[in-house]
Amino acid sequence: MTLLPSVGRELSNPPSDGISNLRFSNSSDHLLVSSWDKSVRLYDANADSMRGEFKHGGGAVLDCCFHDESSGFSACADHKVRRIDFNAGKEDILGMHDEPVRCVEYSYAAGQVITGSWDRTIKCWDPRAASGPERSQIGTYKQPERVNSLSLVGNHLVVATAGRHVNIYDLRNMAQPEQRRESSLKYQTRCVRCYPNGTGYALSSVEGRVSMEFFDLSEAAQAKKYAFKCHRKSEDGRDIVYPVNAIAFHPIYGTFATGGCDGFVNVWDGNNKKRLYQYSKYPTSIAALSFSRDGGLLAIASSYTFEEGDKPHEPDAIFVRNVNEIEVKPKPKVYPNPPA
Amino acid sequence: MAKDPILQVETTCGSLLYELQVIIWDEVGETETDRDKMLLELERECLEVYRRKVDQANRCRAQLRQAIADAEAELAAICSAMGERPVHNTRQSDQSLGSLKQELGTILPELEEMQKRKTERRNQFLFVLEEIENITNDIKGQGELVLPKPPIDETDLSLRKLEELHCHLQALEKEKSDRVETIRKHLCTLYSHCSVLGMDFNEVVSQVNPTLTDPEGPRSLSDHTIDTLDAAVQKLREVKIQRMQKLQDLATTMLELWNLMDTPIEEQQEYQHITCNIAASEHEITQANSLSQDFIKYVEAEVVRLGEVKASKMKELVMKKRSELEEICRKTHMLPVSDSAMDQTIVAIESGIVDATLVLEHLEQHISKVKEEALSRKEILEKVEKWLSACDEESWLEEYNRDDNRYNAGRGAHLTLKRAEKARNLVNKLPVMVEALASKTIVWEQEKGIEFLYDGIRLLSMLEEYNLLRQEREEEHRRQRDHKKLQGQLIAEQEALYGSKPSPSKPLGGKKAPRMSTGGAATSRRLSLGAGMHQTPKPNKKADQRQAEGALSTGRRGLDVAGLPSRKQSMDPCEQLQSPLTRKPFSPISTTVVASKANIATPQQLVPSSKSNAVNEISSFATPVKNNNIIKNLEEEKIMMMMQTPKNVAAMIPIPSTPATISVPMQTAPTPLNNNNNARFLPEKAEVIEYSFEERRLAFMLQSESPIHV
């Protein structure tokens, strides 16, 4: 299938198996990509060049994140949390979980690496400590279920696990979750992402829905929360519902993009409850999304996410598209439908 | 011896006579005649003396009487002058009072008294008269005629007269104060005028009368002064009005220039105090120097400056006016003045051949003309707008009718339905509208004697064209209906062949943006047979399918009845299958989906029952294939076949690949998941573990890797 130019530039040298996550750097347009092909790759999104490929021979890499411009972390299916030095091309093991590590985040506020695993724990690590799990590990915190998604904003850490549990921690006091919640959505949580303004988080489920939540427990704040349907297809009066795999917030406008197994990327204005834009369809499921630091670029991982088990699928691909302001800028509320 | 002088005199006289007669004369012996003569002489001399004395006394008495009479007369005169009762009446009744001298003695002090009073009274008169004199002089004007002395009427010094004089004095005093007030007022007015006009007040006043400038000294109060003052005030007022009008003219010009050149507000601010007086009347302008010569010169200078700026900006102005003209033309869909003509005028202005002001005026005239015309076009234009928007609605409706998903439920669907209903009404009215518009336009053209142009095209020809187009479209619709009938026959044939009808397909027009599927209609609801927002695929029973199909075709027929032509070019199955997607339909994963190895048995168990019971299970195909049971796979595939929609059947013949849309009906099978769940899986629920895609993928990965490692 030939791709229309409207989907953005496709990066060459994509991973050879499913893309588990991709993230833009905080200080450049470098893009870190983790994959089921047991590698982490570093691209220059502007130059369309692969700056490095880091394979450790362990397991599939389920998540990755930047530490700084020259290093990053990976969460691996072989239970290990690794630190990657991009320049030296060297990897060392930061620590281990008892089960595959599902997700990893680096907190600039706390200077800690936080990982979530299917061993029903989250762990905090000090990346500066001498290597060796005994030294670098700061704490282990039990979770009610297998951790599926993590998100950080300021000192807030939101942990979404199987069984629709959501735990909210304050990084300064990890002993107990600040709040224990149940997902507002009825189905399995796919992704959780905090608002850039630090007031709450968006949570997506396998059933074409996203809920918008707020940390503040006051009635006024909670009255603002809502959920909406998305990534569905109406066919002859029947709805087909797709999982929402990815959420990415625009760093400047606070609007956000969602990606689903329908291969669509939608941009939403959460405050005005409007869809701002829908990009043309991608070849297969959207596995991950990331806005660059200034929101000028959007990286899209079009990669089959195994929602229907093993089956032939379109090749995994990374697209980088320039974001028009009109696609992401909030629009003030207007008449919902043109007057008929 | 003689005690009494008269006796003594008599004695002396007798003795002397004796001595004379007896002694002397006897001795002398005078003759008797002598003696007699002598005696006669003596006697005559004596008489003479007596007579003299008597005369003297008589005269004295007369004088006395005269004095009394005089005094009385004077007294009377004084009394009469002073308006008092004469006094001498009392005196006359009292005549026995005594001798003349006594009388005189009583009358004299009276007279003196009266004279004193008279003098006093006179002084009073003098004082009042002098006052009157002063005031009169003040009023009449100094140095004009100064009367030497106030004439006093000595004969009338009565109190009544005095009273009269006092009244007169008061009247004069009042007049004086009135005049002072008048002058003060005039001076005030004069002062304010002078200050507004920027003139020297003292100079102006001293021209009128020098005494007015002296704040201490007496001021001239004469009629002349007042008149001159009045005249001066009038003159200044005229000057003021004149200047004010001039200034207002200047301000108006200034405003026009500002307006013309879009002068920034900051620059205007400086002259705000002038322009704010543009509509003020004479008495409202009181600010000092606001009408002085210098000030007017200053404003004049600014206007001249603006005028120069304007001259230099004339080209821009012409452009601006022109764009204004074009804007009006655009709004009213008239043809603007051709560009080349305009460019030529601009070239002409630049080269100085044409005076830009003339061009501007010409443009202004043109604009007003165009505005006038626009007004006459307004009514028709409104109708044209209505017609055009109706045409838009018509084309929208056309497109909408082509959308087979238009009755699908979705957000805002009811609004779209409403819109369609309105649009249909509108479209029905269109021919009438066009006819009315055409007749109106013809009337207009006849009235004006020119063609009604809409953006340069004759409106009548536009309407004609539209009518032609409409006829063509109707023709097209008719053709399509025929085509559809044919299609129906084709479908019937296929049904005969494969036992089922293809479900209606989406037109693959391509150009149309994906529309929010509309819906909410009862028929389409029925099609989904109560499926909730979360639908799971199920192996459809044929009976179900037919039922659905029946409902669907009812819906379709319903549409046709509504007379909505829809394009059916895409009915050809080959065209439908252009979709390149090979992806299998995705079914949402629910918490109850059993995907683990442990539960592999479940779908197998369910499959047979599903055939009879319409109970479905996603995992029948969504579960990663972990068992190597080929038979099961085959079975599944068989089920899949059965599950496929009739369209698929049709599609299977020409092209093997399955479009994504085709398997949709499977997923929207009627059984709500929850019921299903409660009924069948409750006992198992506690043991069910919900796995994420990644966990399943990893499990699959490890499994597929393990043989290699082993």
PDB file of C-alpha atoms in Angstrom, chain A residues 1 17-19 36-38 59-60 62 77 100 102 118 120 145-146 148 161-164 186-190 206-207 209 229 232-243 245 261-263 273 275 278 281 283-285 303-314 316 335-340, chain B residues 393 404-405 408-412 415-416 418-420 422 503-506 514 517 524-525 527-528 532-535 548 552 580-591 621-625 647 660-662 664-669 673-674 689-698 700-701 705 709:
ATOM      1  CA  MET A   1       0.000   0.000   0.000  1.00  0.00           C
ATOM      2  CA  ASP A  17       8.924  -6.201  15.499  1.00  0.00           C
ATOM      3  CA  GLY A  18       6.144  -4.434  17.335  1.00  0.00           C
ATOM      4  CA  ILE A  19       6.903  -0.999  18.726  1.00  0.00           C
ATOM      5  CA  TRP A  36       9.517  -6.204  20.820  1.00  0.00           C
ATOM      6  CA  ASP A  37      12.538  -6.960  18.680  1.00  0.00           C
ATOM      7  CA  LYS A  38      14.587  -6.606  21.911  1.00  0.00           C
ATOM      8  CA  GLY A  59      13.976  -9.884  26.239  1.00  0.00           C
ATOM      9  CA  ALA A  60      11.570  -7.691  24.395  1.00  0.00           C
ATOM     10  CA  LEU A  62       8.332  -3.014  26.724  1.00  0.00           C
ATOM     11  CA  ALA A  77      10.594  -8.476  29.455  1.00  0.00           C
ATOM     12  CA  PRO A 100       8.689  -8.565  33.116  1.00  0.00           C
ATOM     13  CA  ARG A 102       6.047  -3.178  31.820  1.00  0.00           C
ATOM     14  CA  TRP A 118       3.810  -7.458  36.219  1.00  0.00           C
ATOM     15  CA  ARG A 120       2.653  -6.256  41.105  1.00  0.00           C
ATOM     16  CA  GLU A 145      -2.376  -5.952  40.412  1.00  0.00           C
ATOM     17  CA  ARG A 146       0.069  -6.128  37.525  1.00  0.00           C
ATOM     18  CA  ASN A 148       0.168  -1.716  33.009  1.00  0.00           C
ATOM     19  CA  THR A 161      -2.848  -1.739  36.970  1.00  0.00           C
ATOM     20  CA  ALA A 162      -4.851  -4.670  35.777  1.00  0.00           C
ATOM     21  CA  GLY A 163      -8.186  -5.033  37.510  1.00  0.00           C
ATOM     22  CA  ARG A 164      -8.878  -1.337  36.800  1.00  0.00           C
ATOM     23  CA  LYS A 186     -15.595  -0.526  32.842  1.00  0.00           C
ATOM     24  CA  TYR A 187     -12.876  -2.185  30.849  1.00  0.00           C
ATOM     25  CA  GLN A 188      -9.188  -2.894  31.063  1.00  0.00           C
ATOM     26  CA  THR A 189      -6.961   0.159  31.294  1.00  0.00           C
ATOM     27  CA  ARG A 190      -4.644   0.617  28.343  1.00  0.00           C
ATOM     28  CA  VAL A 206      -9.660  -1.277  25.572  1.00  0.00           C
ATOM     29  CA  GLU A 207     -13.227  -0.301  24.911  1.00  0.00           C
ATOM     30  CA  ARG A 209     -13.194   5.247  25.772  1.00  0.00           C
ATOM     31  CA  LYS A 229     -16.142   7.474  23.438  1.00  0.00           C
ATOM     32  CA  ARG A 232     -15.131   3.525  17.135  1.00  0.00           C
ATOM     33  CA  LYS A 233     -16.501   2.851  13.776  1.00  0.00           C
ATOM     34  CA  SER A 234     -20.136   2.894  12.815  1.00  0.00           C
ATOM     35  CA  GLU A 235     -20.941   0.481  10.146  1.00  0.00           C
ATOM     36  CA  ASP A 236     -24.490   0.040   9.037  1.00  0.00           C
ATOM     37  CA  GLY A 237     -25.744   1.171  12.379  1.00  0.00           C
ATOM     38  CA  ARG A 238     -23.373  -1.013  14.334  1.00  0.00           C
ATOM     39  CA  ASP A 239     -20.510   0.261  16.396  1.00  0.00           C
ATOM     40  CA  ILE A 240     -17.131  -1.387  16.258  1.00  0.00           C
ATOM     41  CA  VAL A 241     -15.112  -0.478  19.264  1.00  0.00           C
ATOM     42  CA  TYR A 242     -11.317  -0.346  19.303  1.00  0.00           C
ATOM     43  CA  PRO A 243      -8.860  -0.171  22.185  1.00  0.00           C
ATOM     44  CA  ASN A 245      -3.555   2.354  23.095  1.00  0.00           C
ATOM     45  CA  CYS A 261      -6.349   0.013  17.169  1.00  0.00           C
ATOM     46  CA  ASP A 262      -8.441   1.522  14.371  1.00  0.00           C
ATOM     47  CA  GLY A 263      -5.249   3.126  13.076  1.00  0.00           C
ATOM     48  CA  LYS A 273     -14.819  18.643  24.966  1.00  0.00           C
ATOM     49  CA  ARG A 275     -12.309  16.800  18.772  1.00  0.00           C
ATOM     50  CA  GLN A 278      -8.412  13.479  12.960  1.00  0.00           C
ATOM     51  CA  LYS A 281      -5.762   6.496   8.832  1.00  0.00           C
ATOM     52  CA  PRO A 283      -1.751   1.272   8.166  1.00  0.00           C
ATOM     53  CA  THR A 284      -2.337  -0.511  11.433  1.00  0.00           C
ATOM     54  CA  SER A 285      -2.958   0.069  15.139  1.00  0.00           C
ATOM     55  CA  SER A 303       2.435  -1.082  14.834  1.00  0.00           C
ATOM     56  CA  TYR A 304       0.160  -4.022  15.408  1.00  0.00           C
ATOM     57  CA  THR A 305      -0.493  -4.292  19.132  1.00  0.00           C
ATOM     58  CA  PHE A 306      -1.492  -7.944  19.220  1.00  0.00           C
ATOM     59  CA  GLU A 307      -5.085  -7.168  20.036  1.00  0.00           C
ATOM     60  CA  GLU A 308      -6.197 -10.069  17.925  1.00  0.00           C
ATOM     61  CA  GLY A 309      -3.377 -12.410  18.675  1.00  0.00           C
ATOM     62  CA  ASP A 310      -0.834 -13.587  16.208  1.00  0.00           C
ATOM     63  CA  LYS A 311      -1.847 -12.731  12.694  1.00  0.00           C
ATOM     64  CA  PRO A 312      -0.373 -11.196   9.601  1.00  0.00           C
ATOM     65  CA  HIS A 313      -0.251  -7.432   9.837  1.00  0.00           C
ATOM     66  CA  GLU A 314       1.137  -4.343   8.239  1.00  0.00           C
ATOM     67  CA  ASP A 316       5.755  -1.693  11.913  1.00  0.00           C
ATOM     68  CA  TYR A 335     -22.456  25.878  18.597  1.00  0.00           C
ATOM     69  CA  PRO A 336     -21.942  22.121  18.558  1.00  0.00           C
ATOM     70  CA  ASN A 337     -23.525  21.571  15.156  1.00  0.00           C
ATOM     71  CA  PRO A 338     -23.933  23.900  12.235  1.00  0.00           C
ATOM     72  CA  PRO A 339     -27.487  25.176  12.275  1.00  0.00           C
ATOM     73  CA  ALA A 340     -29.466  23.038   9.921  1.00  0.00           C
TER      74      ALA A 340
ATOM     75  CA  GLU B 393     -28.907  22.837   0.915  1.00  0.00           C
ATOM     76  CA  ASP B 404     -26.176   4.944   3.207  1.00  0.00           C
ATOM     77  CA  ASN B 405     -25.140   5.437   6.788  1.00  0.00           C
ATOM     78  CA  ASN B 408     -26.985   5.324  11.806  1.00  0.00           C
ATOM     79  CA  ALA B 409     -27.055   6.351  15.398  1.00  0.00           C
ATOM     80  CA  GLY B 410     -24.418   8.796  16.384  1.00  0.00           C
ATOM     81  CA  ARG B 411     -23.845  12.114  18.018  1.00  0.00           C
ATOM     82  CA  GLY B 412     -25.783  14.908  16.394  1.00  0.00           C
ATOM     83  CA  LEU B 415     -29.800  17.413  14.043  1.00  0.00           C
ATOM     84  CA  THR B 416     -28.725  16.087  10.686  1.00  0.00           C
ATOM     85  CA  LYS B 418     -33.792  17.702  11.093  1.00  0.00           C
ATOM     86  CA  ARG B 419     -31.592  19.492   8.644  1.00  0.00           C
ATOM     87  CA  ALA B 420     -32.450  16.982   5.953  1.00  0.00           C
ATOM     88  CA  LYS B 422     -35.779  21.215   6.349  1.00  0.00           C
ATOM     89  CA  SER B 503     -26.002  -6.107   2.418  1.00  0.00           C
ATOM     90  CA  PRO B 504     -26.137  -2.561   1.298  1.00  0.00           C
ATOM     91  CA  SER B 505     -22.701  -1.131   0.951  1.00  0.00           C
ATOM     92  CA  LYS B 506     -21.224   2.188   1.522  1.00  0.00           C
ATOM     93  CA  PRO B 514     -16.436  10.747   6.671  1.00  0.00           C
ATOM     94  CA  SER B 517     -23.039   8.416  11.036  1.00  0.00           C
ATOM     95  CA  SER B 524     -31.657   1.029  12.074  1.00  0.00           C
ATOM     96  CA  ARG B 525     -32.035   0.455  15.764  1.00  0.00           C
ATOM     97  CA  LEU B 527     -30.968  -3.639  12.714  1.00  0.00           C
ATOM     98  CA  SER B 528     -28.549  -3.642  15.563  1.00  0.00           C
ATOM     99  CA  GLY B 532     -25.134  -2.167  23.399  1.00  0.00           C
ATOM    100  CA  MET B 533     -22.141   0.020  22.939  1.00  0.00           C
ATOM    101  CA  HIS B 534     -19.996  -2.975  23.465  1.00  0.00           C
ATOM    102  CA  GLN B 535     -20.738  -5.534  20.929  1.00  0.00           C
ATOM    103  CA  ALA B 548     -31.542  -8.427   9.910  1.00  0.00           C
ATOM    104  CA  LEU B 552     -32.389  -3.648   6.385  1.00  0.00           C
ATOM    105  CA  PRO B 580      -6.641  -3.048   0.432  1.00  0.00           C
ATOM    106  CA  LEU B 581      -6.888  -3.897   4.066  1.00  0.00           C
ATOM    107  CA  THR B 582      -6.315  -7.495   4.862  1.00  0.00           C
ATOM    108  CA  ARG B 583      -6.674  -6.965   8.533  1.00  0.00           C
ATOM    109  CA  LYS B 584      -9.192  -9.122  10.215  1.00  0.00           C
ATOM    110  CA  PRO B 585     -11.962  -7.375  11.991  1.00  0.00           C
ATOM    111  CA  PHE B 586     -11.102  -6.485  15.479  1.00  0.00           C
ATOM    112  CA  SER B 587     -13.368  -7.259  18.285  1.00  0.00           C
ATOM    113  CA  PRO B 588     -13.081  -5.463  21.579  1.00  0.00           C
ATOM    114  CA  ILE B 589     -11.634  -7.408  24.414  1.00  0.00           C
ATOM    115  CA  SER B 590     -13.764  -7.573  27.442  1.00  0.00           C
ATOM    116  CA  THR B 591     -12.896  -8.538  30.932  1.00  0.00           C
ATOM    117  CA  PHE B 621     -11.047 -15.887  17.063  1.00  0.00           C
ATOM    118  CA  ALA B 622      -9.422 -13.209  19.152  1.00  0.00           C
ATOM    119  CA  THR B 623      -7.502 -15.564  21.337  1.00  0.00           C
ATOM    120  CA  PRO B 624      -3.973 -16.090  20.248  1.00  0.00           C
ATOM    121  CA  VAL B 625      -3.772 -19.455  18.730  1.00  0.00           C
ATOM    122  CA  LYS B 647     -21.603  -9.728   1.060  1.00  0.00           C
ATOM    123  CA  ALA B 660     -12.545  -4.654   6.698  1.00  0.00           C
ATOM    124  CA  THR B 661     -16.037  -3.427   6.510  1.00  0.00           C
ATOM    125  CA  ILE B 662     -17.429  -6.733   5.536  1.00  0.00           C
ATOM    126  CA  VAL B 664     -18.733  -5.751  10.693  1.00  0.00           C
ATOM    127  CA  PRO B 665     -22.090  -7.349  11.034  1.00  0.00           C
ATOM    128  CA  MET B 666     -20.481 -10.149  12.992  1.00  0.00           C
ATOM    129  CA  GLN B 667     -19.359  -7.871  15.684  1.00  0.00           C
ATOM    130  CA  THR B 668     -22.610  -6.183  16.091  1.00  0.00           C
ATOM    131  CA  ALA B 669     -24.495  -9.335  16.768  1.00  0.00           C
ATOM    132  CA  LEU B 673     -22.253  -9.168  26.415  1.00  0.00           C
ATOM    133  CA  ASN B 674     -23.263  -8.549  29.958  1.00  0.00           C
ATOM    134  CA  ILE B 689      -7.479 -13.446  34.748  1.00  0.00           C
ATOM    135  CA  GLU B 690      -7.553 -10.457  32.509  1.00  0.00           C
ATOM    136  CA  TYR B 691      -4.399 -10.230  30.422  1.00  0.00           C
ATOM    137  CA  SER B 692      -3.207  -7.280  28.487  1.00  0.00           C
ATOM    138  CA  PHE B 693      -2.225  -7.533  24.846  1.00  0.00           C
ATOM    139  CA  GLU B 694       1.405  -7.328  25.866  1.00  0.00           C
ATOM    140  CA  GLU B 695       1.142 -10.193  28.305  1.00  0.00           C
ATOM    141  CA  ARG B 696      -0.500 -12.319  25.696  1.00  0.00           C
ATOM    142  CA  ARG B 697       2.073 -11.287  23.177  1.00  0.00           C
ATOM    143  CA  LEU B 698       4.912 -12.140  25.517  1.00  0.00           C
ATOM    144  CA  PHE B 700       2.998 -16.149  22.640  1.00  0.00           C
ATOM    145  CA  MET B 701       6.536 -14.996  21.989  1.00  0.00           C
ATOM    146  CA  GLU B 705      10.634 -19.165  20.988  1.00  0.00           C
ATOM    147  CA  HIS B 709      15.720 -22.866  22.590  1.00  0.00           C
TER     148      HIS B 709
END
